[in-house]
Coordinates of C-alpha atoms in Angstrom, one line a residue:
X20 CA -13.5 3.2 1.9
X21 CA -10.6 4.1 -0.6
X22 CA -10.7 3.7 -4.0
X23 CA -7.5 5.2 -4.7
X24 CA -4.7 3.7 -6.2
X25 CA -1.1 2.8 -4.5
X26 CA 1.3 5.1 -5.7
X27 CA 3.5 2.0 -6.3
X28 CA 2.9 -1.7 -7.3
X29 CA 3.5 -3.7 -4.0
X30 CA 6.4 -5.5 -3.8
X31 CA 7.5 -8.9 -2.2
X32 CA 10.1 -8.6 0.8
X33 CA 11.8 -11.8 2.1
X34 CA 11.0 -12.3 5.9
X35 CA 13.1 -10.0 8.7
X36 CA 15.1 -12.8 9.2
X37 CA 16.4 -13.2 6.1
X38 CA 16.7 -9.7 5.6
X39 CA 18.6 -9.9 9.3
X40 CA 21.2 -12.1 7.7
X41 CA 21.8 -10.4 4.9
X42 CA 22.4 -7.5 6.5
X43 CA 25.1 -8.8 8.7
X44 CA 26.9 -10.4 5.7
X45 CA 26.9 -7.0 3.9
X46 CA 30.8 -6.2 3.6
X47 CA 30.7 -2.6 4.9
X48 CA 28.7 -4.2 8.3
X49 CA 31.1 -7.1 8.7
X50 CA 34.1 -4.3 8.8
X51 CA 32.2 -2.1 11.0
X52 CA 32.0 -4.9 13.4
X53 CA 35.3 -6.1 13.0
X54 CA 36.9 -2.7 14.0
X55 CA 34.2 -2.3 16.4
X56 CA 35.9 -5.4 18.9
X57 CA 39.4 -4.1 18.0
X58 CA 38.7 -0.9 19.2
X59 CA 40.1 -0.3 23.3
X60 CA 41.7 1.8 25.0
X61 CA 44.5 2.6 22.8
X62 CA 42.7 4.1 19.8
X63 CA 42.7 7.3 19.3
X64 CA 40.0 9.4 17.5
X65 CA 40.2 12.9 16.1
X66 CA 37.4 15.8 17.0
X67 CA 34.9 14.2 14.4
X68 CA 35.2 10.2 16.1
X69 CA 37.3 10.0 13.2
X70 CA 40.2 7.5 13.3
X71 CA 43.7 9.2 13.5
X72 CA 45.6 9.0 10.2
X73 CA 48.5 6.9 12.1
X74 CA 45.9 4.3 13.1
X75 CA 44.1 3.8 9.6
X76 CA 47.0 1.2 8.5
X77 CA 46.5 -0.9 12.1
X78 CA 42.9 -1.0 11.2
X79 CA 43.1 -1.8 7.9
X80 CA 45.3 -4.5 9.0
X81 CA 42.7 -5.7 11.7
X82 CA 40.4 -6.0 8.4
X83 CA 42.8 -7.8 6.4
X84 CA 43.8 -5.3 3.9
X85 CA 46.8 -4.2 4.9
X86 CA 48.2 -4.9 1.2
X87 CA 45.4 -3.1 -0.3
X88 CA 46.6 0.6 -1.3
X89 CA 42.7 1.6 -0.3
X90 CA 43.0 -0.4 2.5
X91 CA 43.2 2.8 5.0
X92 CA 40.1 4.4 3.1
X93 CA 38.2 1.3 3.8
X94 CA 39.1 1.0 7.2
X95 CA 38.3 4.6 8.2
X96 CA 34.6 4.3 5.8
X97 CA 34.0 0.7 7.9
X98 CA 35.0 3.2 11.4
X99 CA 33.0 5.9 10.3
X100 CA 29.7 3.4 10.0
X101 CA 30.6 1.6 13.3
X102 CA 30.4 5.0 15.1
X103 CA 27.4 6.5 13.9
X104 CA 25.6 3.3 14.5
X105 CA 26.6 2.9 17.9
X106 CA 28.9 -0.3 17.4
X107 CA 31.6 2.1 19.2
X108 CA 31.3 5.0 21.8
X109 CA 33.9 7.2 21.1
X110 CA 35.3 9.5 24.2
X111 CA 36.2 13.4 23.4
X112 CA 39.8 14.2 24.3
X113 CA 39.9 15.6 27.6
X114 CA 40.3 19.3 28.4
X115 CA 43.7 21.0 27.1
X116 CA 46.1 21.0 30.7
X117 CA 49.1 22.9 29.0
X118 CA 51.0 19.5 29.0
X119 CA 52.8 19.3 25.9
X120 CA 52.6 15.4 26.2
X121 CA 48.9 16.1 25.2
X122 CA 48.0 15.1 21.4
X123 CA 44.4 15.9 21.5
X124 CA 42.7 13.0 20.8
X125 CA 39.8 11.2 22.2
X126 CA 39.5 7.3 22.5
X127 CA 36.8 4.7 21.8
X128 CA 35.5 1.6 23.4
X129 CA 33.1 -1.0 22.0
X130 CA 29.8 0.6 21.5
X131 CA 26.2 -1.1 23.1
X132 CA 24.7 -1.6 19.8
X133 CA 27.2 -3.9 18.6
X134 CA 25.6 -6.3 21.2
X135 CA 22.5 -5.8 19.6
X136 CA 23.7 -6.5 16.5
X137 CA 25.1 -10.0 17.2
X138 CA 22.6 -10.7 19.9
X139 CA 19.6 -8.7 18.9
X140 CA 16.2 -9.8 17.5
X141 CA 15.6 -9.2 13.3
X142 CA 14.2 -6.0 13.8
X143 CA 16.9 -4.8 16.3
X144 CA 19.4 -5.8 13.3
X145 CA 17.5 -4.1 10.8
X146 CA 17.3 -0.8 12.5
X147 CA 20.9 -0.7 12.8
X148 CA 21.8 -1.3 9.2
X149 CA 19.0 1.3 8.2
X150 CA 21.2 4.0 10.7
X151 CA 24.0 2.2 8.6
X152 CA 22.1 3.2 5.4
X153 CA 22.0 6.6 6.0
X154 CA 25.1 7.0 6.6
X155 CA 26.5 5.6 3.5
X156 CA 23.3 7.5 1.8
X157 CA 25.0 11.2 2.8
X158 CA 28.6 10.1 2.0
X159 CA 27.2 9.1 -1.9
X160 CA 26.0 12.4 -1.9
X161 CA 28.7 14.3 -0.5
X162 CA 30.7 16.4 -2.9
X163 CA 34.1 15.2 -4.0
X164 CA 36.5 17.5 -3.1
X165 CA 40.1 17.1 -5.1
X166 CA 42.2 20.0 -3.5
X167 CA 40.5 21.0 0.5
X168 CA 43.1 23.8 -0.3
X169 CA 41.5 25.8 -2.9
X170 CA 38.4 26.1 -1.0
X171 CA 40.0 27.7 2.0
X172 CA 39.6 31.7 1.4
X173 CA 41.9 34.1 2.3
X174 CA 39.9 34.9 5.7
X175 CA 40.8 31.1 6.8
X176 CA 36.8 29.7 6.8
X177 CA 35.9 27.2 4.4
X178 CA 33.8 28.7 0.9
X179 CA 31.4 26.5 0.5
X180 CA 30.0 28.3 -2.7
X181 CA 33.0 27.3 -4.6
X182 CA 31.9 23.5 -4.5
X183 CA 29.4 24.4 -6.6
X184 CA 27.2 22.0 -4.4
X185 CA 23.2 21.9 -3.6
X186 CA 23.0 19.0 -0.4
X187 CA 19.5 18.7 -1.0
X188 CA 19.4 18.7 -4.4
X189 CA 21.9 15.7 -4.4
X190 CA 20.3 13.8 -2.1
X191 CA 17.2 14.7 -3.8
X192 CA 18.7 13.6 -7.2
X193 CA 19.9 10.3 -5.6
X194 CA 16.3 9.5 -3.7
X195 CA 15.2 9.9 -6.9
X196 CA 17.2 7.2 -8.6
X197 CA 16.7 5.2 -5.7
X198 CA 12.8 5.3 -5.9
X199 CA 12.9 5.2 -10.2
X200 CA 15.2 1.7 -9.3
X201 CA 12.9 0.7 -7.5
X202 CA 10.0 0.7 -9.8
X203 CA 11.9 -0.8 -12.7
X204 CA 13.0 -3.5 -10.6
X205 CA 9.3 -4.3 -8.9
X206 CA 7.9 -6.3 -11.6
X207 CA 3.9 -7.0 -11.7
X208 CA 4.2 -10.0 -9.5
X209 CA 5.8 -8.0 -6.7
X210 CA 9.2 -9.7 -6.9
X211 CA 12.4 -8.6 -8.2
X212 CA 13.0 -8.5 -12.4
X213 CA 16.5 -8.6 -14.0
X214 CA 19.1 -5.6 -13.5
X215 CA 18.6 -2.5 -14.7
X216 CA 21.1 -0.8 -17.1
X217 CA 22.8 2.4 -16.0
X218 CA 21.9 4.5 -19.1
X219 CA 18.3 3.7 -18.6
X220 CA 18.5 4.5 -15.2
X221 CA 19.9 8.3 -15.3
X222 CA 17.4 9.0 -18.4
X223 CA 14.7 8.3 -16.4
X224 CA 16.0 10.9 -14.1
X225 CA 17.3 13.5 -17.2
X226 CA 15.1 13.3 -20.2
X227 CA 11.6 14.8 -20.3
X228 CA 8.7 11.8 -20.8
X229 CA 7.3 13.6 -23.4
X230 CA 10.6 14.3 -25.5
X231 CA 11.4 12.2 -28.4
X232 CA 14.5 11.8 -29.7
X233 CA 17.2 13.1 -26.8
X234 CA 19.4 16.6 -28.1
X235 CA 23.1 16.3 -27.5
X236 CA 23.0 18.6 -24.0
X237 CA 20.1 16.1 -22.8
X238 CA 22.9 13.5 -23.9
X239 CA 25.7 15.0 -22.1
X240 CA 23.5 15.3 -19.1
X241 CA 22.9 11.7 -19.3
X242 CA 26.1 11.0 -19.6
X243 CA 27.1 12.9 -16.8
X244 CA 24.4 11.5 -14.6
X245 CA 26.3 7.9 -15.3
X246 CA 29.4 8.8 -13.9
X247 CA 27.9 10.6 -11.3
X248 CA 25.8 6.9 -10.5
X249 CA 28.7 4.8 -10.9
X250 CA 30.4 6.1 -8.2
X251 CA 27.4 6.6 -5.9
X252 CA 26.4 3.0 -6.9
X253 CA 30.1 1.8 -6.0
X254 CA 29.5 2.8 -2.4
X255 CA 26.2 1.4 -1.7
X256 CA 26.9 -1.8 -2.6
X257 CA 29.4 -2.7 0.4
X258 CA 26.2 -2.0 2.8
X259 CA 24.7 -4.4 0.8
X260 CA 21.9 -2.2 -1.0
X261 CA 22.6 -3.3 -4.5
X262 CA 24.6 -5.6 -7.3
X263 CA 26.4 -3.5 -9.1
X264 CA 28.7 -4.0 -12.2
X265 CA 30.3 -1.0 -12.4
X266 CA 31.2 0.7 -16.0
X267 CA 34.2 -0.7 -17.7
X268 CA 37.1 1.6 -17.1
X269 CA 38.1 1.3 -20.9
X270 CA 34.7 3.7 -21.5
X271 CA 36.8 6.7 -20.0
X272 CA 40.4 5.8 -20.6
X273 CA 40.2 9.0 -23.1
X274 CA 39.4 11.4 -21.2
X275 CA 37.2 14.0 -22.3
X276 CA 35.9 12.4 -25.9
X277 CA 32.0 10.8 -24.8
X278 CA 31.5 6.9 -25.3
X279 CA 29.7 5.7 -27.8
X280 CA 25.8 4.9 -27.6
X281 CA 25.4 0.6 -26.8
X282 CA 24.7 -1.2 -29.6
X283 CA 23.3 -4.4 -28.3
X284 CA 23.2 -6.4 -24.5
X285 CA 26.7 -7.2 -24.3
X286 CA 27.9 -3.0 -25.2
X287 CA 24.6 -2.1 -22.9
X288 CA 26.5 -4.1 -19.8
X289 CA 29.8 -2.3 -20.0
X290 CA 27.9 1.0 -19.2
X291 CA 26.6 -0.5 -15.5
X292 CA 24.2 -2.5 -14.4
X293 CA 21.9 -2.5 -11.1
X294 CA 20.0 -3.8 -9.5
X295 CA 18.7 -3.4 -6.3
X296 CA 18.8 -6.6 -3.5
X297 CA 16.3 -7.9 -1.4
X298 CA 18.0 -5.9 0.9
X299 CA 17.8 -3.0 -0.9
X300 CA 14.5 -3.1 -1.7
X301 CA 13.7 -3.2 2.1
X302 CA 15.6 -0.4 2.1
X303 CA 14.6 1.9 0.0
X304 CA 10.7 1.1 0.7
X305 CA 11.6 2.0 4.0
X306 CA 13.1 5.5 3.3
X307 CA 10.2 6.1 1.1
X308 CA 7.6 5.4 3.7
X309 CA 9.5 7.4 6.2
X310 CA 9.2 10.3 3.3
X311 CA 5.3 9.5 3.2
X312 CA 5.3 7.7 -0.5
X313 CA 2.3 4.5 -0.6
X314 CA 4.8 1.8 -1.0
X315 CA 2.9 -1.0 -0.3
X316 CA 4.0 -4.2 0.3
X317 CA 2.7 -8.2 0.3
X318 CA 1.9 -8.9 3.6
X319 CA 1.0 -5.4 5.2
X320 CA -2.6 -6.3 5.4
X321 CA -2.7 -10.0 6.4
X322 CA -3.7 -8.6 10.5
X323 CA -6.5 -6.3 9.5
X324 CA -9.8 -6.7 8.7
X325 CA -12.0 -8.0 5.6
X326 CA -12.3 -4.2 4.3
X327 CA -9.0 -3.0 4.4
X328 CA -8.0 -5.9 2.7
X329 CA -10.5 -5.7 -0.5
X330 CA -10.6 -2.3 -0.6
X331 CA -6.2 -2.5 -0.4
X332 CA -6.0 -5.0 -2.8
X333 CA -8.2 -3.3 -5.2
X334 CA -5.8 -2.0 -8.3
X335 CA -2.9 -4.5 -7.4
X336 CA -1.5 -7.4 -10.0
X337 CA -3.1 -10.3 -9.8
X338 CA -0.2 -12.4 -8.4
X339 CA 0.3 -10.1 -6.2
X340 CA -3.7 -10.1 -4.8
X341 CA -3.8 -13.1 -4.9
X342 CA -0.7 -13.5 -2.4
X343 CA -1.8 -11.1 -0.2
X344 CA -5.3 -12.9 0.2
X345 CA -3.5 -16.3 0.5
X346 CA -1.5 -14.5 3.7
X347 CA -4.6 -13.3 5.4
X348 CA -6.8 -16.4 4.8
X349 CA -3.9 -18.0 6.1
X350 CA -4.5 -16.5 9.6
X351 CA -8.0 -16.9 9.7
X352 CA -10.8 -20.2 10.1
X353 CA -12.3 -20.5 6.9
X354 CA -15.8 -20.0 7.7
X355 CA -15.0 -16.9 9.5
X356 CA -12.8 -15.4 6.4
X357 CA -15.8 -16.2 4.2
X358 CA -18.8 -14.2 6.4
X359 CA -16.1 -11.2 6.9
X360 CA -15.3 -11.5 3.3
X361 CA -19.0 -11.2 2.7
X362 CA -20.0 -9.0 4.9
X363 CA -17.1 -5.9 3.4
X364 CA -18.0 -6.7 0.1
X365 CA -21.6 -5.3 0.4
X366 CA -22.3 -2.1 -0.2
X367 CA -23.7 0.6 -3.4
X368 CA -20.2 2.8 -3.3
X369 CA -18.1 3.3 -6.2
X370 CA -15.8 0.3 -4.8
X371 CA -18.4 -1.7 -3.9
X372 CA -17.8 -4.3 -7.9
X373 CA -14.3 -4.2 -7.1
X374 CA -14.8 -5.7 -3.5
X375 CA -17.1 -7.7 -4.3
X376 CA -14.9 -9.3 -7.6
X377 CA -12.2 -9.7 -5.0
X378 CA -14.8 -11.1 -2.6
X379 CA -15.3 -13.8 -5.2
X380 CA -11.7 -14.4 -5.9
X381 CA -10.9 -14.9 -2.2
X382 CA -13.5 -17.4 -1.5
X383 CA -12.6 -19.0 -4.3
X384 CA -9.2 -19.9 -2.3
X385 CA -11.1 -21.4 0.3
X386 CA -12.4 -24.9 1.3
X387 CA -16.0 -26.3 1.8
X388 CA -15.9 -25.4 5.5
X389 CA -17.2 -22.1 3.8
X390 CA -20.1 -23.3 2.4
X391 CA -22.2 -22.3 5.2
X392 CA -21.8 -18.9 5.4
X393 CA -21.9 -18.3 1.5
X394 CA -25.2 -19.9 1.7
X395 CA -26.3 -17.3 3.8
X396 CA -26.1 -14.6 2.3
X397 CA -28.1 -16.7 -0.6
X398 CA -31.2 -14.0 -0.4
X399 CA -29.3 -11.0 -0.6
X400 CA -29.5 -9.1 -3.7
X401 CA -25.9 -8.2 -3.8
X402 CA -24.0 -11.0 -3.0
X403 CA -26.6 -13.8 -3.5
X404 CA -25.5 -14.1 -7.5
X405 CA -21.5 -14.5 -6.1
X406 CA -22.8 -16.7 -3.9
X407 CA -24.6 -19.3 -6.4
X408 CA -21.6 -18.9 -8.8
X409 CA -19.0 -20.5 -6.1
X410 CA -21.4 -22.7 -4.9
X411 CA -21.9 -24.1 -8.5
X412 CA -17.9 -24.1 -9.2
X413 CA -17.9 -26.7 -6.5
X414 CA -20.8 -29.4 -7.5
X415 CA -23.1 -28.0 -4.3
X416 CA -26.4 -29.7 -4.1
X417 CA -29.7 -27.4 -3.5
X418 CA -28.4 -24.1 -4.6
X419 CA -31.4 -22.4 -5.6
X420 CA -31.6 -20.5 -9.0
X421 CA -31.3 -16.8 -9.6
X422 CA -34.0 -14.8 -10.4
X423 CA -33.6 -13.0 -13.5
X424 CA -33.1 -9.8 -11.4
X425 CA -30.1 -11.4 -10.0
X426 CA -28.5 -12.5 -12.9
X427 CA -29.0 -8.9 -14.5
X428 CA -27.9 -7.2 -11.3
X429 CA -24.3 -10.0 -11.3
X430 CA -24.0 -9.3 -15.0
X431 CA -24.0 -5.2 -14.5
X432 CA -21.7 -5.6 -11.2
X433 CA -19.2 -7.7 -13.2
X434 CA -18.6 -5.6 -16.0
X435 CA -18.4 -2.4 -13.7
X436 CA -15.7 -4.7 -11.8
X437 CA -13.9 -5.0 -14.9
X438 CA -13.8 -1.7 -15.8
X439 CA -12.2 0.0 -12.7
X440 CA -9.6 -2.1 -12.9
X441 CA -9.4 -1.1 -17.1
X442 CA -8.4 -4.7 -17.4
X443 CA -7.6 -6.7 -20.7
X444 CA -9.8 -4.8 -23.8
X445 CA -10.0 -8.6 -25.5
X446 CA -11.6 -10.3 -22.4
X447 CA -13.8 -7.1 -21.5
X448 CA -15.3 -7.3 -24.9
X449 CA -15.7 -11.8 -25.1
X450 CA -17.7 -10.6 -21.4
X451 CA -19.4 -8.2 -23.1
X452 CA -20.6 -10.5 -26.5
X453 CA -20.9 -13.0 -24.1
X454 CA -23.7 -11.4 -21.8
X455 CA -25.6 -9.9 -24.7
X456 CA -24.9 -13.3 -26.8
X457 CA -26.7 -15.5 -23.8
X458 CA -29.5 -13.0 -23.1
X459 CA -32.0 -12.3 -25.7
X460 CA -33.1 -9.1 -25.4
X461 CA -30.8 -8.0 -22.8
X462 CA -30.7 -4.7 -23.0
X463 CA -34.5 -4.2 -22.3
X464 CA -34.0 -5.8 -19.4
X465 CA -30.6 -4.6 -18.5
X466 CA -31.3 -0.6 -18.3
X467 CA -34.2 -1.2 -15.5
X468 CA -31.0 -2.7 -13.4
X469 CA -31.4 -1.0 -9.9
X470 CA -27.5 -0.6 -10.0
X471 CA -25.3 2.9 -9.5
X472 CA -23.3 1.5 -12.2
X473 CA -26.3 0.6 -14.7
X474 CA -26.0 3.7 -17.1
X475 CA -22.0 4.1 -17.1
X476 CA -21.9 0.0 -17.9
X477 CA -24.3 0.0 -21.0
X478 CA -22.5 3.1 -22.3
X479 CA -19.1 1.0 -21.9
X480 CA -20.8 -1.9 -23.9
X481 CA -21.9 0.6 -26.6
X482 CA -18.1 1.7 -27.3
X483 CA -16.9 -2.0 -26.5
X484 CA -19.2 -4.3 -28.1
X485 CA -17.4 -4.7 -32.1
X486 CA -21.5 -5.3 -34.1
X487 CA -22.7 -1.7 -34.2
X488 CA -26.2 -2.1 -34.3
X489 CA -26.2 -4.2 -31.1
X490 CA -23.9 -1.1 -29.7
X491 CA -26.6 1.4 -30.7
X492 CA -29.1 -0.9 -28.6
X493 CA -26.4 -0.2 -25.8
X494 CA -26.2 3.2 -26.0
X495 CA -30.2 4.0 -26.3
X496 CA -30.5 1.4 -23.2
X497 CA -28.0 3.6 -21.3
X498 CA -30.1 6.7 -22.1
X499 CA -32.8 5.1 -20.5
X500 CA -31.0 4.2 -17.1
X501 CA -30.0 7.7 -17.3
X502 CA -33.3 9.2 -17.9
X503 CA -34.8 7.1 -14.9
X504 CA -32.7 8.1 -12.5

């Protein structure tokens, strides 16, 4: 069993169908499949399945932006999507004859996945926009290229060197983004916070963590970053991936002189904001598990088994836990839950508290069909105080009291609960006054605990409990578990 922690807080994704529909109402899918049916037998595509130039006005037409001076580059972005999806099979232009009737074209015809997109299950629809994705992933990180001339060297073949552009290192910059977006917008309860602003975004991608206050090239960089974002961030958000306000045009009317710094929400909103969409955050999770990043999510663990689900909710949020419990309890028989529940919480690991605290959080989500098998595990040393504590927070009759073994052994595995999951100081500590406060002479007892956990929890309650000859007591009773072992 794993005691490690998820590299990322799990997050709450809406269901595939929702996700479905969103990603056929994302604007750059709807085009794709409105050229997609206008495509037949007399369009004409160039080498690359590219539309030819003459056609880009019909289609943008066919899209409805015929009066739209970027109509054309819309219409050939929406193309460009529908054929590397597979919404439109594109046909190479037949072998040169030698007729001089022959433009060199090829032609396209409706593809099979657009079928699958308006027919297909959730999933199938998914898939697609994820192909979809990518796509519009490499053109934000293609380089912009103002004059294809001056790259052309004297031998004919294109320098690539002069573009003064890394491909990995720009998709690398913008997965990075992507992933840093994520987190900010992942907040503890797995779901969605507020946007995020587009200054704080690229310095979390360009200044050091442990820098202080930012020196003007770090600034520029920033700054750079921004502009580099905004237009990245202006074509992901047709495919549905993000909300983005875009930075106000005024900002860089003068070209050349650098905005000045935000000086409160309002300013802060006219550099960008983000955020990514439930969409998006499907999105990127999946890219990141295909990369091999833990990116766990609410929900991944409701089909497997009482073990994988204490020891996987072990460090998450609380809200968070506790949803991902409610979704496996959901698909289980109470009484069954509770004896698997039991059963994976046993055990003298380093994760065993942890389990077991989550043990005792999950049952406490279930009915009094449990009852039976939490009173039979009544005898056993580990679980048997866990046991009398939920049976108690329901009114049961005949629960038998601990033995003072028991409540030592509860009070050691609850505090060494508490502190692998270095919850809140102020409530460690009331547990801490608490357990001493109730017990006289609690340390005498508490160091001849049969626990793994015994000497490293009394030498917690020495640093943590606030009267310092009670933590002395602590930290002598530690050195006696330690000495026994």
């Amino acid at each position: 069993m794993s005691g490690d922690r998820p590299t990322l807080p799990p997050v709450r994704l809406n269901s595939e169908a929702e996700l479905a529909r969103d990603a056929l109402s994302a604007p750059l899918i709807a085009r794709a499949v409105r050229l997609a049916r206008w495509a037949g037998p007399d369009t004409r595509v160039g080498a690359g399945g590219e539309l030819v130039e003459e056609q880009l006005p019909a289609a943008a037409a066919e899209l409805g932006l015929a009066d739209d001076q970027d109509g054309p580059a819309y219409a050939s972005e929406a193309w460009r999507v529908a054929v590397d999806t597979g919404l439109v099979d594109v046909q190479d232009a037949p072998e040169a004859s030698g007729d001089e009737d022959e433009d060199g074209t090829g032609t396209a015809s409706v593809g099979e996945n657009l079928g699958v997109l308006t027919a297909g299950s959730p999933s199938d629809v998914l898939a697609i926009w994820l192909d979809a994705f990518d796509v519009v992933f490499a053109d934000a990180t293609a380089p912009m290229i103002d004059d294809f001339a001056d790259l052309v060297g004297e031998d004919g073949e294109i320098d690539f060197e002069r573009l003064e552009w890394d491909p990995e290192e720009e998709a690398d910059f913008l997965e990075g983004v992507l992933g840093n977006l994520y987190l900010l917008t992942v907040s503890e309860g797995g779901a969605p916070e507020g946007p995020v602003p587009l200054p704080a975004l690229a310095a979390s991608m360009i200044v050091p963590d442990d820098m202080g206050e930012p020196t003007d090239d770090i600034l520029e960089q920033v700054s750079d970053a921004m502009m580099r974002l905004d237009d990245q961030f202006r074509l992901l958000e047709p495919i549905g991936l993000v909300e983005y306000e875009p930075v106000d045009e005024a900002l860089m009317a003068d070209v050349g002189d650098e905005p000045a710094p935000p000086v409160d929400d309002e300013d802060v909103a006219r550099y960008g904001m983000v955020r990514l969409t439930p969409l998006g955050l499907y999105g990127v999770r999946a890219r990141m598990l295909e990369a091999g990043v833990d990116a766990p999510a609410v929900g991944d663990l409701a089909d497997k088994g009482a073990d994988a689900l204490l020891d996987g909710i072990a460090y998450f949020p609380e809200l968070s836990a506790r949803a991902e419990t409610e979704q496996w309890l959901a698909r289980r028989q109470p009484a069954d839950a509770a004896s698997e529940l039991l059963a994976a919480a046993r055990g003298d690991d380093a994760g065993g508290p942890l389990r077991r605290l989550h043990c005792q959080q999950a049952l406490a989500l279930t009915g009094a069909s449990a009852e039976p098998a939490v009173r039979e595990v009544l005898p056993d040393p580990e679980l048997g105080g866990l046991a009398r504590v939920w049976l108690a927070e329901r009114g049961a009759a005949d629960v038998p009291p601990p033995s003072e073994t028991m409540i030592f052994w509860l009070a050691i595995d609850t505090i060494a609960a508490q502190l692998a999951v270095e919850g809140d100081l102020e409530e460690l500590q009331e547990l801490v006054e608490g357990l001493v406060g109730q017990h006289s002479g609690f340390f005498d007892a508490a160091w001849r605990v049969e626990h793994p956990a015994t000497a490293d929890v009394l030498e917690a309650m020495g640093r943590l409990h606030p009267d310092k000859s009670t933590a002395k007591e602590a930290r002598k009773a530690a050195f006696k578990a330690r000495s026994r072992v």
